Amino acid sequence: MHSAPQLSISDELRRRFRDARRVLVLTGAGVSAESGVPTFRGGGNSAVWKGMPFDVISSARMVQRDLPAVWEWFDYRRGLLEALSPNAAHDEIAAWQDRFADFALVTQNIDGLHQKAGSRSVIELHGSIWRARCVGCHTRSAIIPNRPRDNACHDCGDSVRPDVVLFGEMLPAGTFERAAAAAADCELCFVIGTSALVYPAASLPEIAHASGAFVCEVNPESTPLSHWCDESLMGKAGDVLPRLSRLALESSGK
Ligand code: APR
């Protein structure tokens, strides 16, 4: 019988988890790994499409050169996602939004699994695979699971592209600013399932730390954060998060 490795949580983190009001959670691909979504770098197998590394097929240049190929790649990934469900990590994070008075969830993921788990007002730094955007008028439109996807904009008829931040592109206007404001304001910051290599997302825990927040990382592997964050919980998010909530609250008799 698989027994979860010992999880040691400091008294400091237990106290802060119990007493914090302003909390920021930043997630990456690792939070969806236990749902079956491949990660990009660490832990899982890196994604390659028809011999093209993901940062080539998922690039602004490829939208210029071959939009149908980009859609083929994103249609394939969306097809995989349709059959997948949130895991215990997504569920726990969704529960945290009602536990902490001032809670912000920022994700690098485009898979929509946080929302499927019930998380509200998720700040999607890199967009969503469940939306399209017009290349002309930038109107956004939802892509409905198990329904054919429109290739043309409903408003102006121009072609649409995935509403995802591709390599070589800026984040959607205002999105990072909202996340950075939450990072500067939080007193407890969780960084879950990210290699913390891609900026500006990886600067959010730095902003939180510089503003005096306690930064806790959850990852089965070490990352650049592991060297300076206040606490590193080495393990899988689906295992660590429910136990963290339970242990932190148990020790207070709450
Ligand atoms: N629980 C927690 N963390 C996990 C788990 C798990 N079950 N499985 C893997 N991880 C960790 C890995 O150890 C790794 O550090 O998740 C991290 C995934 O890192 P990446 O694949 O680099 O994903 P991410 O950090 O989200 O990438 C950032 O890069 O490719 C772009 O736009 C893409 O949003 C993505 C961005």
Coordinates of C-alpha atoms and ligand atoms in Angstrom, one line a residue:
M1 CA 0.0 0.0 0.0
H2 CA 1.5 3.4 -1.1
S3 CA 2.1 5.4 2.1
A4 CA 2.7 9.1 1.5
P5 CA 6.2 10.3 2.5
Q6 CA 6.5 12.1 5.9
L7 CA 5.5 15.8 5.4
S8 CA 7.1 18.1 7.9
I9 CA 5.5 21.5 8.2
S10 CA 7.1 24.2 10.4
D11 CA 5.1 25.8 13.2
E12 CA 5.7 29.1 11.5
L13 CA 3.8 27.9 8.3
R14 CA 1.0 26.3 10.4
R15 CA 0.5 29.5 12.3
R16 CA 0.6 31.6 9.1
F17 CA -1.8 29.2 7.4
R18 CA -4.2 29.5 10.3
D19 CA -4.0 33.3 10.7
A20 CA -3.4 34.7 7.2
R21 CA -6.0 36.8 5.5
R22 CA -4.2 37.9 2.3
V23 CA -3.0 34.9 0.4
L24 CA -1.6 34.5 -3.1
V25 CA -1.3 31.1 -4.9
L26 CA 0.8 30.9 -8.1
T27 CA 0.5 27.6 -10.0
G28 CA 2.2 26.0 -12.9
A29 CA 2.0 22.9 -15.0
G30 CA 2.9 20.6 -12.1
V31 CA -0.4 21.3 -10.4
S32 CA -2.1 19.5 -13.4
A33 CA 0.4 16.7 -13.7
E34 CA -1.6 14.4 -11.5
S35 CA -4.6 15.0 -13.8
G36 CA -2.6 13.6 -16.7
V37 CA -1.5 16.9 -18.3
P38 CA 2.2 16.7 -19.4
T39 CA 4.5 19.3 -17.9
F40 CA 6.9 21.3 -20.1
R41 CA 10.2 20.7 -18.3
G42 CA 10.7 19.0 -14.9
G43 CA 9.1 15.8 -13.6
G44 CA 6.9 14.8 -16.6
N45 CA 7.8 14.2 -20.3
S46 CA 8.4 17.4 -22.3
A47 CA 5.9 18.1 -25.1
V48 CA 7.0 17.8 -28.7
W49 CA 4.6 18.0 -31.7
K50 CA 5.4 16.4 -35.0
G51 CA 9.1 16.7 -34.3
M52 CA 8.7 20.4 -33.3
P53 CA 9.6 21.4 -29.7
F54 CA 6.6 23.1 -28.0
D55 CA 8.3 26.5 -28.0
V56 CA 8.4 26.4 -31.8
I57 CA 4.8 25.3 -32.5
S58 CA 3.6 27.5 -29.6
S59 CA 5.1 30.7 -31.0
A60 CA 3.9 34.0 -32.5
R61 CA 6.1 33.3 -35.5
M62 CA 4.2 30.0 -36.2
V63 CA 0.8 31.9 -36.1
Q64 CA 2.2 34.2 -38.8
R65 CA 3.6 31.3 -40.8
D66 CA 1.1 28.5 -40.4
L67 CA -2.0 29.2 -38.2
P68 CA -3.7 25.9 -39.2
A69 CA -0.7 24.0 -37.8
V70 CA -1.0 26.0 -34.5
W71 CA -4.7 25.1 -34.3
E72 CA -3.9 21.5 -35.0
W73 CA -1.6 21.4 -32.0
F74 CA -4.0 23.3 -29.7
D75 CA -7.0 21.2 -30.9
Y76 CA -5.0 18.1 -30.1
R77 CA -4.2 19.4 -26.5
R78 CA -7.8 20.5 -26.0
G79 CA -8.9 17.0 -27.1
L80 CA -6.7 15.5 -24.4
L81 CA -8.0 17.9 -21.8
E82 CA -11.7 17.2 -22.5
A83 CA -11.3 13.8 -20.8
L84 CA -9.3 15.0 -17.8
S85 CA -10.5 16.1 -14.4
P86 CA -9.1 18.3 -11.7
N87 CA -7.1 16.5 -9.0
A88 CA -6.9 16.9 -5.2
A89 CA -4.6 19.9 -5.6
H90 CA -7.1 21.8 -7.7
D91 CA -9.9 20.9 -5.3
E92 CA -7.9 22.1 -2.3
I93 CA -7.0 25.4 -3.9
A94 CA -10.6 25.9 -4.8
A95 CA -11.5 25.4 -1.1
W96 CA -8.9 27.9 0.0
Q97 CA -10.7 30.7 -1.8
D98 CA -13.4 30.5 0.9
R99 CA -10.9 29.9 3.7
F100 CA -8.9 33.1 3.3
A101 CA -10.5 36.5 3.4
D102 CA -8.4 38.0 0.5
F103 CA -7.4 35.2 -1.8
A104 CA -5.8 35.5 -5.3
L105 CA -5.1 32.6 -7.6
V106 CA -2.7 33.2 -10.4
T107 CA -2.0 30.5 -12.9
Q108 CA 0.4 30.0 -15.8
N109 CA -1.8 27.1 -16.9
I110 CA -4.1 27.4 -19.9
D111 CA -6.0 24.1 -19.2
G112 CA -9.0 25.5 -17.2
L113 CA -8.7 22.8 -14.6
H114 CA -8.8 25.4 -11.7
Q115 CA -12.1 26.7 -13.0
K116 CA -13.4 23.1 -13.5
A117 CA -12.6 22.5 -9.8
G118 CA -14.7 25.6 -8.8
S119 CA -12.0 28.3 -8.5
R120 CA -13.5 31.7 -9.3
S121 CA -11.8 34.8 -10.8
V122 CA -8.6 33.0 -11.7
I123 CA -5.9 35.3 -13.1
E124 CA -4.8 33.5 -16.2
L125 CA -1.3 34.9 -17.0
H126 CA -0.9 32.8 -20.2
G127 CA -4.5 32.8 -21.4
S128 CA -6.8 29.8 -21.9
I129 CA -7.0 26.9 -24.4
W130 CA -10.8 27.3 -24.0
R131 CA -10.8 30.6 -25.8
A132 CA -10.1 32.0 -29.3
R133 CA -9.2 35.5 -30.2
C134 CA -9.7 37.4 -33.5
V135 CA -6.4 38.3 -35.2
G136 CA -8.2 41.5 -36.5
C137 CA -10.5 43.0 -33.9
H138 CA -9.2 40.9 -30.9
T139 CA -12.7 39.8 -29.9
R140 CA -12.5 36.8 -27.6
S141 CA -14.9 33.8 -28.0
A142 CA -15.3 30.7 -25.9
I143 CA -14.5 27.2 -27.3
I144 CA -17.1 24.8 -26.1
P145 CA -15.9 21.2 -25.2
N146 CA -17.0 18.5 -27.7
R147 CA -18.2 21.1 -30.2
P148 CA -16.7 22.1 -33.5
R149 CA -14.6 25.2 -33.2
D150 CA -15.3 28.3 -35.4
N151 CA -12.4 29.5 -37.6
A152 CA -13.8 32.9 -38.2
C153 CA -14.6 35.9 -35.8
H154 CA -18.3 36.3 -35.1
D155 CA -17.9 40.1 -35.2
C156 CA -15.6 40.9 -38.2
G157 CA -15.2 37.5 -39.9
D158 CA -11.4 37.7 -39.7
S159 CA -9.6 34.5 -38.7
V160 CA -9.2 33.6 -35.1
R161 CA -6.2 32.2 -33.2
P162 CA -5.8 30.5 -29.7
D163 CA -6.2 33.1 -26.9
V164 CA -3.0 31.8 -25.4
V165 CA 0.2 33.7 -24.8
L166 CA 2.7 32.2 -27.2
F167 CA 6.5 32.3 -27.1
G168 CA 7.6 35.7 -28.2
E169 CA 4.4 37.4 -27.0
M170 CA 3.5 39.8 -24.2
L171 CA 1.1 38.9 -21.5
P172 CA -2.5 40.2 -21.9
A173 CA -2.7 43.9 -20.9
G174 CA -3.3 44.4 -17.2
T175 CA -3.2 40.8 -16.2
F176 CA 0.4 40.8 -14.9
E177 CA -0.3 44.1 -13.1
R178 CA -3.2 42.6 -11.2
A179 CA -1.1 39.6 -10.2
A180 CA 1.8 41.8 -9.2
A181 CA -0.5 43.9 -7.0
A182 CA -1.8 40.8 -5.3
A183 CA 1.8 39.6 -4.8
A184 CA 2.8 42.9 -3.2
D185 CA -0.2 42.8 -0.9
C186 CA -0.2 39.2 0.3
E187 CA 1.2 38.0 3.6
L188 CA 1.4 34.3 2.5
C189 CA 2.4 33.2 -0.9
F190 CA 2.2 29.6 -2.2
V191 CA 4.2 28.6 -5.4
I192 CA 2.9 25.3 -6.6
G193 CA 4.1 23.1 -9.4
T194 CA 6.2 25.6 -11.4
S195 CA 9.9 25.4 -12.4
A196 CA 10.0 29.2 -11.8
L197 CA 12.1 29.7 -14.9
V198 CA 9.6 31.7 -17.0
Y199 CA 9.3 35.4 -16.4
P200 CA 7.4 37.6 -15.6
A201 CA 5.4 34.9 -13.8
A202 CA 8.5 33.8 -11.8
S203 CA 8.9 37.3 -10.5
L204 CA 5.7 37.2 -8.5
P205 CA 7.1 35.2 -5.6
E206 CA 10.1 37.6 -5.6
I207 CA 7.6 40.6 -5.4
A208 CA 5.8 38.9 -2.5
H209 CA 9.0 38.1 -0.7
A210 CA 10.3 41.7 -1.1
S211 CA 7.0 42.9 0.4
G212 CA 7.5 40.8 3.5
A213 CA 5.3 37.8 2.6
F214 CA 6.1 34.2 3.7
V215 CA 6.8 32.3 0.5
C216 CA 6.2 28.5 0.5
E217 CA 7.0 26.3 -2.5
V218 CA 5.3 23.0 -3.2
N219 CA 7.2 20.8 -5.8
P220 CA 8.7 17.3 -5.8
E221 CA 11.9 18.8 -7.3
S222 CA 14.0 21.8 -6.3
T223 CA 13.8 25.0 -8.4
P224 CA 15.6 28.3 -8.3
L225 CA 13.1 29.3 -5.6
S226 CA 14.1 26.5 -3.3
H227 CA 17.3 28.4 -2.4
W228 CA 15.6 31.5 -1.0
C229 CA 11.9 30.8 -0.2
D230 CA 10.9 30.6 3.4
E231 CA 9.7 26.9 3.2
S232 CA 9.9 24.2 0.6
L233 CA 7.4 21.3 0.8
M234 CA 9.0 18.6 -1.4
G235 CA 6.2 16.5 -2.8
K236 CA 3.3 16.2 -5.2
A237 CA 0.7 19.0 -4.9
G238 CA -2.2 16.5 -4.9
D239 CA -0.7 14.9 -1.9
V240 CA 0.8 17.8 0.0
L241 CA -2.0 20.4 -0.2
P242 CA -4.8 18.5 1.5
R243 CA -2.3 17.3 4.2
L244 CA -1.1 20.9 4.7
S245 CA -4.6 22.1 5.3
R246 CA -5.4 19.3 7.6
L247 CA -2.2 19.4 9.6
A248 CA -2.2 23.2 10.0
L249 CA -5.8 23.3 11.3
E250 CA -5.4 20.1 13.4
S251 CA -2.6 21.7 15.4
S252 CA -4.8 24.5 16.4
G253 CA -7.8 22.3 17.4
K254 CA -9.8 24.3 14.7
Ligands
APR1 N1 3.1 18.5 -8.0 C1 3.8 19.6 -7.9 N2 4.8 20.0 -8.8 C2 5.0 19.1 -9.8 C3 4.3 17.8 -9.9 C4 3.3 17.6 -9.0 N3 2.6 16.4 -9.0 N4 4.8 17.2 -11.0 C5 5.8 18.0 -11.6 N5 5.9 19.1 -10.8 C6 6.8 20.2 -11.0 C7 8.1 19.9 -11.7 O1 9.1 19.5 -10.8 C8 8.5 21.3 -12.3 O2 9.3 22.0 -11.4 O3 6.2 21.2 -11.8 C9 7.1 22.0 -12.5 C10 6.7 22.1 -14.0 O4 7.5 23.0 -14.6 P1 7.3 23.4 -16.1 O5 7.1 22.2 -16.9 O6 8.5 24.2 -16.5 O7 6.0 24.2 -16.1 P2 5.7 25.8 -15.7 O8 6.6 26.2 -14.6 O9 4.3 25.9 -15.5 O10 6.1 26.5 -17.1 C11 5.9 27.9 -17.2 O11 6.5 27.9 -19.5 O12 6.3 26.6 -21.3 C12 5.8 27.7 -20.8 O13 3.8 28.8 -21.1 C13 4.3 27.6 -20.6 O14 3.1 28.2 -18.6 C14 4.2 27.6 -19.1 C15 5.5 28.2 -18.6

